[in-house]
PDB file of C-alpha atoms in Angstrom:
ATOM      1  CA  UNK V 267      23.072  -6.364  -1.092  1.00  0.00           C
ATOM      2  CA  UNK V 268      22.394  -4.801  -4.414  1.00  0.00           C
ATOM      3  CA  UNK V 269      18.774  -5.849  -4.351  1.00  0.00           C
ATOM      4  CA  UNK V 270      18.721  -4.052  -0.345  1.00  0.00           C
ATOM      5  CA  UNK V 271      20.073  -1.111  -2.203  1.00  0.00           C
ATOM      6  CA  UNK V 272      17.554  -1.036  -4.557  1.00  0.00           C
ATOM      7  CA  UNK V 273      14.865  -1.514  -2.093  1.00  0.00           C
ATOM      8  CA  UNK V 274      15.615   1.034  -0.097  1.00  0.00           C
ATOM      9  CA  UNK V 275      16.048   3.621  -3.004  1.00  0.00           C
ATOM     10  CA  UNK V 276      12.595   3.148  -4.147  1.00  0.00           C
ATOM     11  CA  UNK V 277      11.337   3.431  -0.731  1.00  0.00           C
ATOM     12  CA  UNK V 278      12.799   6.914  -0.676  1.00  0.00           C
ATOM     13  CA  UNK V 279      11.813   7.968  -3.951  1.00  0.00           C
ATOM     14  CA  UNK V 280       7.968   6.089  -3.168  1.00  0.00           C
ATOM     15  CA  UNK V 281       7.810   8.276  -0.040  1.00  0.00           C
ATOM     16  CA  UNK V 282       9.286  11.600  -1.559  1.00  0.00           C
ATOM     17  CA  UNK V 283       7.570  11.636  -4.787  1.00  0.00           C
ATOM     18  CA  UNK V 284       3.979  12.696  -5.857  1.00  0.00           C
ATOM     19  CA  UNK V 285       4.188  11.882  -9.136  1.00  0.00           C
ATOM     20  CA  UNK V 286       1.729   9.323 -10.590  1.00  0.00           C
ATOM     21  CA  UNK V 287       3.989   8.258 -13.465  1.00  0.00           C
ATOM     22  CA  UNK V 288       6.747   7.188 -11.344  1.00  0.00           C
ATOM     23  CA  UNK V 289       5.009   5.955  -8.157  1.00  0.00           C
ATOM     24  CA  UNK V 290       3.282   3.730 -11.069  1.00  0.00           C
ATOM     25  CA  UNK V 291       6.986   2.399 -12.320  1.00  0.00           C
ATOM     26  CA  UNK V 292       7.848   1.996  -9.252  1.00  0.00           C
ATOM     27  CA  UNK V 293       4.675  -0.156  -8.643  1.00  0.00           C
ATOM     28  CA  UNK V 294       5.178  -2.167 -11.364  1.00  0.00           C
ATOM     29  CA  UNK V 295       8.681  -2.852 -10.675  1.00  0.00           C
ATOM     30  CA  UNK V 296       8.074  -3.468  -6.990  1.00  0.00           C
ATOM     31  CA  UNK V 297       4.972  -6.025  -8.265  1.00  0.00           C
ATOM     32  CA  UNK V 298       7.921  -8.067 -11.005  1.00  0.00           C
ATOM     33  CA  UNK V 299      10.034  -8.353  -7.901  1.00  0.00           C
ATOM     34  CA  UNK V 300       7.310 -10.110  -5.542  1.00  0.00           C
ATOM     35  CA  UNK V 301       6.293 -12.205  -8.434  1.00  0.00           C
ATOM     36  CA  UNK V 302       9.565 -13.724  -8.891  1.00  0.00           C
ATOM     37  CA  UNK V 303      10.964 -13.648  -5.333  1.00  0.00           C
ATOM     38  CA  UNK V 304       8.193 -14.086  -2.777  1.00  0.00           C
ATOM     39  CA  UNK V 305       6.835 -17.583  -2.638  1.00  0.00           C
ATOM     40  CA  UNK V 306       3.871 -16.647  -0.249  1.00  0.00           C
ATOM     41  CA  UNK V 307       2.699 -14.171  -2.577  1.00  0.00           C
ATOM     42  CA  UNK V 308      -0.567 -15.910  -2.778  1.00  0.00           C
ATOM     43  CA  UNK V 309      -1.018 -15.869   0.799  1.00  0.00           C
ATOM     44  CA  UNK V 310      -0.537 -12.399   1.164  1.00  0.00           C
ATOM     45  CA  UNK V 311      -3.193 -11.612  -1.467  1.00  0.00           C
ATOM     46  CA  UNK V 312      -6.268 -13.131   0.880  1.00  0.00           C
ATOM     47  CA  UNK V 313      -4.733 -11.122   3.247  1.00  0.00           C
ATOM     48  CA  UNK V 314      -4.697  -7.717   1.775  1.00  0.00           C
ATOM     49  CA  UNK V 315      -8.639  -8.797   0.183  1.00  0.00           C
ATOM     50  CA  UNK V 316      -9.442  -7.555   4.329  1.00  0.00           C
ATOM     51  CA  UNK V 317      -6.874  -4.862   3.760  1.00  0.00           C
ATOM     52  CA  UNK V 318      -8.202  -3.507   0.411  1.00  0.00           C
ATOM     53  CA  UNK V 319     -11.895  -2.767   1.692  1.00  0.00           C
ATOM     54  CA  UNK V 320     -10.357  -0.569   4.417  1.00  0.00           C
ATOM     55  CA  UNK V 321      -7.705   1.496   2.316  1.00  0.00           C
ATOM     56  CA  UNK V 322     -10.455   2.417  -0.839  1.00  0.00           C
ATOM     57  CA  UNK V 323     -12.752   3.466   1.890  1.00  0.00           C
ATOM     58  CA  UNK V 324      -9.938   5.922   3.889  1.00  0.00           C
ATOM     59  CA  UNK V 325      -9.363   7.001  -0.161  1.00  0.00           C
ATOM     60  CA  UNK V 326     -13.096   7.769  -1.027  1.00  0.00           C
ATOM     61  CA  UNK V 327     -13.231   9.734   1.747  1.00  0.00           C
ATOM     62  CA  UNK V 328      -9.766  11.815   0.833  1.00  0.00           C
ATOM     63  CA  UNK V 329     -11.879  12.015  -2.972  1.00  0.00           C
ATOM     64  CA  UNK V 330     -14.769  13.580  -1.665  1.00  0.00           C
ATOM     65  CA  UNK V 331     -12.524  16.327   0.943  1.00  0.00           C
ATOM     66  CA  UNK V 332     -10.762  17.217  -2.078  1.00  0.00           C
ATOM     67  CA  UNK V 333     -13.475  19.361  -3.791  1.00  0.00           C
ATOM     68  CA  UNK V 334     -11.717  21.813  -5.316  1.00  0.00           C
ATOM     69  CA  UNK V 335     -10.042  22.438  -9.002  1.00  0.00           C
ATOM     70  CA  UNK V 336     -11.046  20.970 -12.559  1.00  0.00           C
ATOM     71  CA  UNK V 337     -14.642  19.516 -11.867  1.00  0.00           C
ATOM     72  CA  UNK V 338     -14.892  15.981 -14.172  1.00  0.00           C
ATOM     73  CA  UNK V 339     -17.920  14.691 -12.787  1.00  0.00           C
ATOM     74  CA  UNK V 340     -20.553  15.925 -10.510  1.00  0.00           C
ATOM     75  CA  UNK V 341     -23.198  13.778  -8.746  1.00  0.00           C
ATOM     76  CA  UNK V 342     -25.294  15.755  -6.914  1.00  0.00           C
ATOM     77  CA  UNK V 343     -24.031  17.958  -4.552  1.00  0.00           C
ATOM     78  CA  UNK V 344     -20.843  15.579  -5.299  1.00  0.00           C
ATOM     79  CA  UNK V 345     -18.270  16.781  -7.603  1.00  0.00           C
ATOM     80  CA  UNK V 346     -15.088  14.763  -8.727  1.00  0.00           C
ATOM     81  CA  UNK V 347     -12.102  16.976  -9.927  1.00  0.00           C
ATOM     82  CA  UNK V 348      -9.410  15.779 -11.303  1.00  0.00           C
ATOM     83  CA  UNK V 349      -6.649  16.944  -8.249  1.00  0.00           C
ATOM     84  CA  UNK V 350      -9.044  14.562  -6.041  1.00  0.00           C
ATOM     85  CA  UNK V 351      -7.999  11.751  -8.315  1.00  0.00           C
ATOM     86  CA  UNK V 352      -4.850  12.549  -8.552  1.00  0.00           C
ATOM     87  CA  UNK V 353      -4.831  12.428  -5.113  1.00  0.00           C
ATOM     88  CA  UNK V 354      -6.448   9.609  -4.420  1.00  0.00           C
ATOM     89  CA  UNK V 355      -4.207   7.693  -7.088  1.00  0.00           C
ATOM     90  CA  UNK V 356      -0.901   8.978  -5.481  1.00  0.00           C
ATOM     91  CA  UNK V 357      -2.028   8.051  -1.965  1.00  0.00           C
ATOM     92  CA  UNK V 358      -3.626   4.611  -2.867  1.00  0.00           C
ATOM     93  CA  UNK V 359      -0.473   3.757  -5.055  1.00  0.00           C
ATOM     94  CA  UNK V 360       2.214   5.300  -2.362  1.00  0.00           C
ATOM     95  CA  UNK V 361       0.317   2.471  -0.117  1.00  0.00           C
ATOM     96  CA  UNK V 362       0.455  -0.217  -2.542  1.00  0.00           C
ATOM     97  CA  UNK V 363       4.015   0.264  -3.009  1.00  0.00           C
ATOM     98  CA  UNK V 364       5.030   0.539   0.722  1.00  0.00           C
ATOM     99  CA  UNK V 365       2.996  -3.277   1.464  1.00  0.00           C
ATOM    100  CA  UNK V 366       4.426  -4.970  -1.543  1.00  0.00           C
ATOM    101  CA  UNK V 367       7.949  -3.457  -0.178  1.00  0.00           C
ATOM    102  CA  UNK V 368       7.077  -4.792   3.364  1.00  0.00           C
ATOM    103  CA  UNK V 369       6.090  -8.031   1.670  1.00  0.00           C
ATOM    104  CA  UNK V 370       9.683  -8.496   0.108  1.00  0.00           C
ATOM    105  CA  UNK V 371      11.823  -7.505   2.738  1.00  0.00           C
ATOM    106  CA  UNK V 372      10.145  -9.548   4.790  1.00  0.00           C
ATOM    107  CA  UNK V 373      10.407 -12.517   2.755  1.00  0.00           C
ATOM    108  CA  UNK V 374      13.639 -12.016   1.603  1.00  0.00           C
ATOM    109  CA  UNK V 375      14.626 -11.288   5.250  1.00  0.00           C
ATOM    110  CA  UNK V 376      16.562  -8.179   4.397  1.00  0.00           C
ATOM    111  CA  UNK V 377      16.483  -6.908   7.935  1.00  0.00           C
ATOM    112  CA  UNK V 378      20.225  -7.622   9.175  1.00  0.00           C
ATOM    113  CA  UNK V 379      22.725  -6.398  11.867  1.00  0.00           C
ATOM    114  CA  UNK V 380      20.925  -4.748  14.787  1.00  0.00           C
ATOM    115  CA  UNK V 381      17.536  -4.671  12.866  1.00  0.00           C
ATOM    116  CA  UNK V 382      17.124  -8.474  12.578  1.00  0.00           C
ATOM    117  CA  UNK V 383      15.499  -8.172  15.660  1.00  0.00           C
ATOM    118  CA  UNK V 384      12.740  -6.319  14.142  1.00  0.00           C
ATOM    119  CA  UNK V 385      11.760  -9.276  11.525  1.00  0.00           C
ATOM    120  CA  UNK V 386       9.817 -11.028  14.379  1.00  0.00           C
ATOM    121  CA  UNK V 387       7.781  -7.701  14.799  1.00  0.00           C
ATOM    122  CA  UNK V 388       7.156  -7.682  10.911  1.00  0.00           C
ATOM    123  CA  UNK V 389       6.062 -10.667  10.517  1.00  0.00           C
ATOM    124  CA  UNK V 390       3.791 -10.521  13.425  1.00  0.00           C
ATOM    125  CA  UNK V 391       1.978  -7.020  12.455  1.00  0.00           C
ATOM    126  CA  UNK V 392       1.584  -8.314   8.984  1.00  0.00           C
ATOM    127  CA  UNK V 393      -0.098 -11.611  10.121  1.00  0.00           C
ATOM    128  CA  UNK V 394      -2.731  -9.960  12.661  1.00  0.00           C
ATOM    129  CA  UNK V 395      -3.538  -6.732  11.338  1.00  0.00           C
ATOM    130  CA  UNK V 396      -5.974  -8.252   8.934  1.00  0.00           C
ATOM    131  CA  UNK V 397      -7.035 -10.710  11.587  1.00  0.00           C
ATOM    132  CA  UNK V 398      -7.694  -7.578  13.381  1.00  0.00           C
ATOM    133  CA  UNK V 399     -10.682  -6.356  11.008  1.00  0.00           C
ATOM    134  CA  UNK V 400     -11.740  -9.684  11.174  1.00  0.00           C
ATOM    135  CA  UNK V 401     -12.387  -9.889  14.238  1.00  0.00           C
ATOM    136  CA  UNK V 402     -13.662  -5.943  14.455  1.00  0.00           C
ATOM    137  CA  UNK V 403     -16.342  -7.183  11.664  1.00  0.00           C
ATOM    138  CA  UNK V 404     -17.347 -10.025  13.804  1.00  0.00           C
ATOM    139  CA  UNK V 405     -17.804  -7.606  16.325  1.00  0.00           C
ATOM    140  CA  UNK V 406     -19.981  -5.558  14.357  1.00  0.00           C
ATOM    141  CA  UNK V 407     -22.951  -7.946  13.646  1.00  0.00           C
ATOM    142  CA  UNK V 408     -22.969  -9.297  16.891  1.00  0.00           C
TER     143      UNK V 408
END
């Protein structure tokens, strides 16, 4: 129960928050809890390999919309400020968080009561949605 609690605290504060130096605690104490309690770790690794591609891309994209403050670096007609990284840091690490979250309720099967029903669902999006890009890249040379 306590570690349900504590889940679902840092869920709140993950989705609440824009601040880099606790969305990174919270990564880092979301990433100790999956080490010790999720056994399929591994497996869910290869998975978010497909996952990773997809999520830097949507990111690069939010980096290069968000053109305006302290310039860092410019490239071009290309300029990186520093509120795009923040940005792009918050967003990318807000994500992060939220699948290693999904990853431990799910393997801790947290869901309980009326929202047991809902662990089949889980376990089936986070299965397919890589097979989905998968099969969207074999699409794509053919």
């Amino acid at each position: 129960m306590l570690l349900k609690s504590s889940l679902f605290i840092l869920l709140l504060v993950n989705i609440f928050t824009s601040n880099l130096i606790i969305l990174s605690a919270i990564l880092i104490v979301v990433l100790i809890l999956n080490l010790t309690l999720n056994k399929n770790l591994k497996k869910h690794i290869r998975q978010l390999k497909i996952l990773l591609f997809f999520y830097l891309s949507t990111f690069l994209i939010q980096l290069y919309y968000g053109q305006q403050g302290k310039v860092l670096f410019k490239f071009y007609s290309f300029y990186i400020t520093q509120e795009g990284l923040i940005n792009f840091g918050v967003s990318f690490i807000r994500i992060l968080n939220l699948i290693l979250m999904s990853w431990l309720i799910n393997e801790m099967k947290l869901l309980t009561g009326r929202f047991s029903k809902y662990q089949k669902i889980i376990d089936t999006v986070i299965d397919l949605v890589p097979e989905v890009f998968i099969l969207f890249k074999k699409r794509m040379k053919a």
